[in-house]
């Protein structure tokens, strides 16, 4: 179980320092974060992506921007197993196992999934369209999986 993973809002192909180093955006107001369903079916880290887009600005030349100021989802995973063994004879036995991974079927979104082609690992960039700002594109968790086993021992 972890708290929310931090991420940085990318400056989006603007270079406030020099031609070689692309900067990161400067936060001017703290937006609300979490995971919110949007009308188009996407899930965003911000309840109102267009309003959150306006909470970040391009830094002035020489400024460094705001690094890791926004938090996405954390991780939580609960696994469980149930087993029963029966003795058939002195040298033989039968075992039944039931194992469940991600018992509560938790859905946790990956804050580092959005812009895999960019230099920064983040889901938000000032180069994006404001309506898609902060949209999650990947998961940290897998769906619930159950497996059963029957084992004969001799």
PDB file of N, CA and C in Angstrom, residues 30-85:
ATOM      1  N   UNK A  30      -3.138  25.391  -6.629  1.00  0.00           N
ATOM      2  CA  UNK A  30      -3.159  23.945  -6.364  1.00  0.00           C
ATOM      3  C   UNK A  30      -4.497  23.358  -6.803  1.00  0.00           C
ATOM      4  N   UNK A  31      -4.491  22.518  -7.859  1.00  0.00           N
ATOM      5  CA  UNK A  31      -5.746  21.892  -8.291  1.00  0.00           C
ATOM      6  C   UNK A  31      -6.092  20.673  -7.430  1.00  0.00           C
ATOM      7  N   UNK A  32      -7.366  20.332  -7.375  1.00  0.00           N
ATOM      8  CA  UNK A  32      -7.806  19.115  -6.695  1.00  0.00           C
ATOM      9  C   UNK A  32      -7.377  17.916  -7.536  1.00  0.00           C
ATOM     10  N   UNK A  33      -7.007  16.818  -6.876  1.00  0.00           N
ATOM     11  CA  UNK A  33      -6.572  15.623  -7.597  1.00  0.00           C
ATOM     12  C   UNK A  33      -7.297  14.391  -7.064  1.00  0.00           C
ATOM     13  N   UNK A  34      -7.243  13.338  -7.841  1.00  0.00           N
ATOM     14  CA  UNK A  34      -7.889  12.064  -7.511  1.00  0.00           C
ATOM     15  C   UNK A  34      -8.042  11.279  -8.793  1.00  0.00           C
ATOM     16  N   UNK A  35      -9.149  10.591  -8.964  1.00  0.00           N
ATOM     17  CA  UNK A  35      -9.485  10.059 -10.278  1.00  0.00           C
ATOM     18  C   UNK A  35     -10.961  10.315 -10.517  1.00  0.00           C
ATOM     19  N   UNK A  36     -11.219  11.037 -11.599  1.00  0.00           N
ATOM     20  CA  UNK A  36     -12.544  11.541 -11.911  1.00  0.00           C
ATOM     21  C   UNK A  36     -12.939  11.120 -13.321  1.00  0.00           C
ATOM     22  N   UNK A  37     -14.168  10.615 -13.451  1.00  0.00           N
ATOM     23  CA  UNK A  37     -14.705  10.255 -14.767  1.00  0.00           C
ATOM     24  C   UNK A  37     -15.104  11.527 -15.496  1.00  0.00           C
ATOM     25  N   UNK A  38     -14.746  11.579 -16.769  1.00  0.00           N
ATOM     26  CA  UNK A  38     -15.080  12.727 -17.610  1.00  0.00           C
ATOM     27  C   UNK A  38     -16.267  12.382 -18.504  1.00  0.00           C
ATOM     28  N   UNK A  39     -16.959  13.380 -19.053  1.00  0.00           N
ATOM     29  CA  UNK A  39     -18.122  13.092 -19.920  1.00  0.00           C
ATOM     30  C   UNK A  39     -17.786  12.255 -21.152  1.00  0.00           C
ATOM     31  N   UNK A  40     -16.542  12.340 -21.652  1.00  0.00           N
ATOM     32  CA  UNK A  40     -16.170  11.560 -22.839  1.00  0.00           C
ATOM     33  C   UNK A  40     -15.756  10.127 -22.493  1.00  0.00           C
ATOM     34  N   UNK A  41     -15.843   9.741 -21.208  1.00  0.00           N
ATOM     35  CA  UNK A  41     -15.502   8.383 -20.801  1.00  0.00           C
ATOM     36  C   UNK A  41     -14.085   8.238 -20.286  1.00  0.00           C
ATOM     37  N   UNK A  42     -13.255   9.245 -20.454  1.00  0.00           N
ATOM     38  CA  UNK A  42     -11.877   9.195 -19.965  1.00  0.00           C
ATOM     39  C   UNK A  42     -11.866   9.380 -18.446  1.00  0.00           C
ATOM     40  N   UNK A  43     -10.763   8.997 -17.837  1.00  0.00           N
ATOM     41  CA  UNK A  43     -10.567   9.211 -16.403  1.00  0.00           C
ATOM     42  C   UNK A  43      -9.380  10.147 -16.251  1.00  0.00           C
ATOM     43  N   UNK A  44      -9.574  11.209 -15.480  1.00  0.00           N
ATOM     44  CA  UNK A  44      -8.541  12.232 -15.325  1.00  0.00           C
ATOM     45  C   UNK A  44      -8.132  12.359 -13.869  1.00  0.00           C
ATOM     46  N   UNK A  45      -6.928  12.848 -13.654  1.00  0.00           N
ATOM     47  CA  UNK A  45      -6.445  13.119 -12.309  1.00  0.00           C
ATOM     48  C   UNK A  45      -7.104  14.377 -11.743  1.00  0.00           C
ATOM     49  N   UNK A  46      -7.678  15.206 -12.595  1.00  0.00           N
ATOM     50  CA  UNK A  46      -8.311  16.457 -12.186  1.00  0.00           C
ATOM     51  C   UNK A  46      -9.820  16.387 -12.399  1.00  0.00           C
ATOM     52  N   UNK A  47     -10.628  16.967 -11.475  1.00  0.00           N
ATOM     53  CA  UNK A  47     -12.081  16.952 -11.681  1.00  0.00           C
ATOM     54  C   UNK A  47     -12.505  17.794 -12.887  1.00  0.00           C
ATOM     55  N   UNK A  48     -11.808  18.893 -13.134  1.00  0.00           N
ATOM     56  CA  UNK A  48     -12.079  19.753 -14.282  1.00  0.00           C
ATOM     57  C   UNK A  48     -10.747  19.999 -14.987  1.00  0.00           C
ATOM     58  N   UNK A  49     -10.422  19.185 -16.016  1.00  0.00           N
ATOM     59  CA  UNK A  49      -9.108  19.314 -16.662  1.00  0.00           C
ATOM     60  C   UNK A  49      -8.825  20.691 -17.247  1.00  0.00           C
ATOM     61  N   UNK A  50      -9.844  21.343 -17.821  1.00  0.00           N
ATOM     62  CA  UNK A  50      -9.618  22.662 -18.421  1.00  0.00           C
ATOM     63  C   UNK A  50      -9.260  23.690 -17.351  1.00  0.00           C
ATOM     64  N   UNK A  51      -9.905  23.628 -16.189  1.00  0.00           N
ATOM     65  CA  UNK A  51      -9.586  24.561 -15.104  1.00  0.00           C
ATOM     66  C   UNK A  51      -8.212  24.253 -14.527  1.00  0.00           C
ATOM     67  N   UNK A  52      -7.864  22.972 -14.409  1.00  0.00           N
ATOM     68  CA  UNK A  52      -6.543  22.593 -13.894  1.00  0.00           C
ATOM     69  C   UNK A  52      -5.446  23.011 -14.867  1.00  0.00           C
ATOM     70  N   UNK A  53      -5.735  23.001 -16.145  1.00  0.00           N
ATOM     71  CA  UNK A  53      -4.767  23.439 -17.158  1.00  0.00           C
ATOM     72  C   UNK A  53      -4.340  24.885 -16.887  1.00  0.00           C
ATOM     73  N   UNK A  54      -5.287  25.705 -16.431  1.00  0.00           N
ATOM     74  CA  UNK A  54      -4.996  27.116 -16.147  1.00  0.00           C
ATOM     75  C   UNK A  54      -4.261  27.316 -14.828  1.00  0.00           C
ATOM     76  N   UNK A  55      -4.106  26.258 -14.026  1.00  0.00           N
ATOM     77  CA  UNK A  55      -3.362  26.354 -12.773  1.00  0.00           C
ATOM     78  C   UNK A  55      -1.851  26.236 -12.984  1.00  0.00           C
ATOM     79  N   UNK A  56      -1.438  26.022 -14.231  1.00  0.00           N
ATOM     80  CA  UNK A  56      -0.015  25.888 -14.554  1.00  0.00           C
ATOM     81  C   UNK A  56       0.339  26.863 -15.667  1.00  0.00           C
ATOM     82  N   UNK A  57       1.540  27.429 -15.586  1.00  0.00           N
ATOM     83  CA  UNK A  57       2.006  28.379 -16.604  1.00  0.00           C
ATOM     84  C   UNK A  57       3.422  27.999 -17.023  1.00  0.00           C
ATOM     85  N   UNK A  58       3.838  28.514 -18.170  1.00  0.00           N
ATOM     86  CA  UNK A  58       5.210  28.327 -18.633  1.00  0.00           C
ATOM     87  C   UNK A  58       6.133  29.166 -17.748  1.00  0.00           C
ATOM     88  N   UNK A  59       7.264  28.617 -17.325  1.00  0.00           N
ATOM     89  CA  UNK A  59       8.185  29.412 -16.504  1.00  0.00           C
ATOM     90  C   UNK A  59       8.898  30.472 -17.340  1.00  0.00           C
ATOM     91  N   UNK A  60       9.295  31.533 -16.681  1.00  0.00           N
ATOM     92  CA  UNK A  60      10.080  32.575 -17.341  1.00  0.00           C
ATOM     93  C   UNK A  60      11.504  32.068 -17.535  1.00  0.00           C
ATOM     94  N   UNK A  61      12.257  32.645 -18.457  1.00  0.00           N
ATOM     95  CA  UNK A  61      13.641  32.202 -18.651  1.00  0.00           C
ATOM     96  C   UNK A  61      14.431  32.244 -17.341  1.00  0.00           C
ATOM     97  N   UNK A  62      15.101  31.135 -17.066  1.00  0.00           N
ATOM     98  CA  UNK A  62      15.881  31.015 -15.849  1.00  0.00           C
ATOM     99  C   UNK A  62      15.142  30.356 -14.694  1.00  0.00           C
ATOM    100  N   UNK A  63      13.811  30.283 -14.758  1.00  0.00           N
ATOM    101  CA  UNK A  63      13.063  29.609 -13.698  1.00  0.00           C
ATOM    102  C   UNK A  63      13.099  28.095 -13.914  1.00  0.00           C
ATOM    103  N   UNK A  64      12.904  27.358 -12.847  1.00  0.00           N
ATOM    104  CA  UNK A  64      13.002  25.901 -12.953  1.00  0.00           C
ATOM    105  C   UNK A  64      11.655  25.197 -12.990  1.00  0.00           C
ATOM    106  N   UNK A  65      10.574  25.860 -12.682  1.00  0.00           N
ATOM    107  CA  UNK A  65       9.269  25.213 -12.676  1.00  0.00           C
ATOM    108  C   UNK A  65       9.000  24.519 -11.349  1.00  0.00           C
ATOM    109  N   UNK A  66       7.856  23.840 -11.265  1.00  0.00           N
ATOM    110  CA  UNK A  66       7.434  23.161 -10.034  1.00  0.00           C
ATOM    111  C   UNK A  66       7.513  21.661 -10.253  1.00  0.00           C
ATOM    112  N   UNK A  67       8.431  21.023  -9.565  1.00  0.00           N
ATOM    113  CA  UNK A  67       8.686  19.592  -9.774  1.00  0.00           C
ATOM    114  C   UNK A  67       7.920  18.751  -8.758  1.00  0.00           C
ATOM    115  N   UNK A  68       7.227  17.714  -9.240  1.00  0.00           N
ATOM    116  CA  UNK A  68       6.521  16.735  -8.402  1.00  0.00           C
ATOM    117  C   UNK A  68       5.556  17.387  -7.421  1.00  0.00           C
ATOM    118  N   UNK A  69       4.731  18.300  -7.885  1.00  0.00           N
ATOM    119  CA  UNK A  69       3.795  19.010  -7.012  1.00  0.00           C
ATOM    120  C   UNK A  69       2.383  18.428  -7.049  1.00  0.00           C
ATOM    121  N   UNK A  70       2.124  17.509  -7.958  1.00  0.00           N
ATOM    122  CA  UNK A  70       0.796  16.915  -8.081  1.00  0.00           C
ATOM    123  C   UNK A  70       0.920  15.427  -7.779  1.00  0.00           C
ATOM    124  N   UNK A  71      -0.081  14.870  -7.122  1.00  0.00           N
ATOM    125  CA  UNK A  71      -0.065  13.438  -6.788  1.00  0.00           C
ATOM    126  C   UNK A  71      -1.198  12.723  -7.491  1.00  0.00           C
ATOM    127  N   UNK A  72      -0.836  11.587  -8.065  1.00  0.00           N
ATOM    128  CA  UNK A  72      -1.826  10.708  -8.681  1.00  0.00           C
ATOM    129  C   UNK A  72      -2.236   9.629  -7.698  1.00  0.00           C
ATOM    130  N   UNK A  73      -2.727   8.523  -8.215  1.00  0.00           N
ATOM    131  CA  UNK A  73      -3.148   7.400  -7.377  1.00  0.00           C
ATOM    132  C   UNK A  73      -1.949   6.705  -6.757  1.00  0.00           C
ATOM    133  N   UNK A  74      -2.151   6.145  -5.602  1.00  0.00           N
ATOM    134  CA  UNK A  74      -1.164   5.279  -4.975  1.00  0.00           C
ATOM    135  C   UNK A  74      -1.466   3.837  -5.361  1.00  0.00           C
ATOM    136  N   UNK A  75      -0.871   2.923  -4.645  1.00  0.00           N
ATOM    137  CA  UNK A  75      -1.044   1.510  -4.957  1.00  0.00           C
ATOM    138  C   UNK A  75      -1.577   0.796  -3.729  1.00  0.00           C
ATOM    139  N   UNK A  76      -2.501  -0.114  -3.941  1.00  0.00           N
ATOM    140  CA  UNK A  76      -3.003  -0.958  -2.869  1.00  0.00           C
ATOM    141  C   UNK A  76      -3.286  -2.329  -3.452  1.00  0.00           C
ATOM    142  N   UNK A  77      -2.813  -3.343  -2.792  1.00  0.00           N
ATOM    143  CA  UNK A  77      -3.071  -4.698  -3.257  1.00  0.00           C
ATOM    144  C   UNK A  77      -3.257  -5.639  -2.087  1.00  0.00           C
ATOM    145  N   UNK A  78      -4.332  -6.418  -2.095  1.00  0.00           N
ATOM    146  CA  UNK A  78      -4.590  -7.408  -1.058  1.00  0.00           C
ATOM    147  C   UNK A  78      -4.788  -8.747  -1.752  1.00  0.00           C
ATOM    148  N   UNK A  79      -3.968  -9.724  -1.373  1.00  0.00           N
ATOM    149  CA  UNK A  79      -4.078 -11.078  -1.901  1.00  0.00           C
ATOM    150  C   UNK A  79      -4.497 -11.995  -0.753  1.00  0.00           C
ATOM    151  N   UNK A  80      -5.153 -13.096  -1.090  1.00  0.00           N
ATOM    152  CA  UNK A  80      -5.587 -14.037  -0.056  1.00  0.00           C
ATOM    153  C   UNK A  80      -5.544 -15.457  -0.609  1.00  0.00           C
ATOM    154  N   UNK A  81      -5.411 -16.411   0.304  1.00  0.00           N
ATOM    155  CA  UNK A  81      -5.403 -17.822  -0.089  1.00  0.00           C
ATOM    156  C   UNK A  81      -6.126 -18.628   0.973  1.00  0.00           C
ATOM    157  N   UNK A  82      -6.766 -19.693   0.522  1.00  0.00           N
ATOM    158  CA  UNK A  82      -7.460 -20.621   1.406  1.00  0.00           C
ATOM    159  C   UNK A  82      -7.053 -22.019   0.976  1.00  0.00           C
ATOM    160  N   UNK A  83      -6.641 -22.840   1.944  1.00  0.00           N
ATOM    161  CA  UNK A  83      -6.177 -24.184   1.601  1.00  0.00           C
ATOM    162  C   UNK A  83      -6.712 -25.186   2.611  1.00  0.00           C
ATOM    163  N   UNK A  84      -6.928 -26.394   2.136  1.00  0.00           N
ATOM    164  CA  UNK A  84      -7.375 -27.500   2.989  1.00  0.00           C
ATOM    165  C   UNK A  84      -6.659 -28.755   2.538  1.00  0.00           C
ATOM    166  N   UNK A  85      -6.134 -29.526   3.527  1.00  0.00           N
ATOM    167  CA  UNK A  85      -5.417 -30.758   3.225  1.00  0.00           C
ATOM    168  C   UNK A  85      -6.113 -31.909   3.947  1.00  0.00           C
TER     169      UNK A  85
END
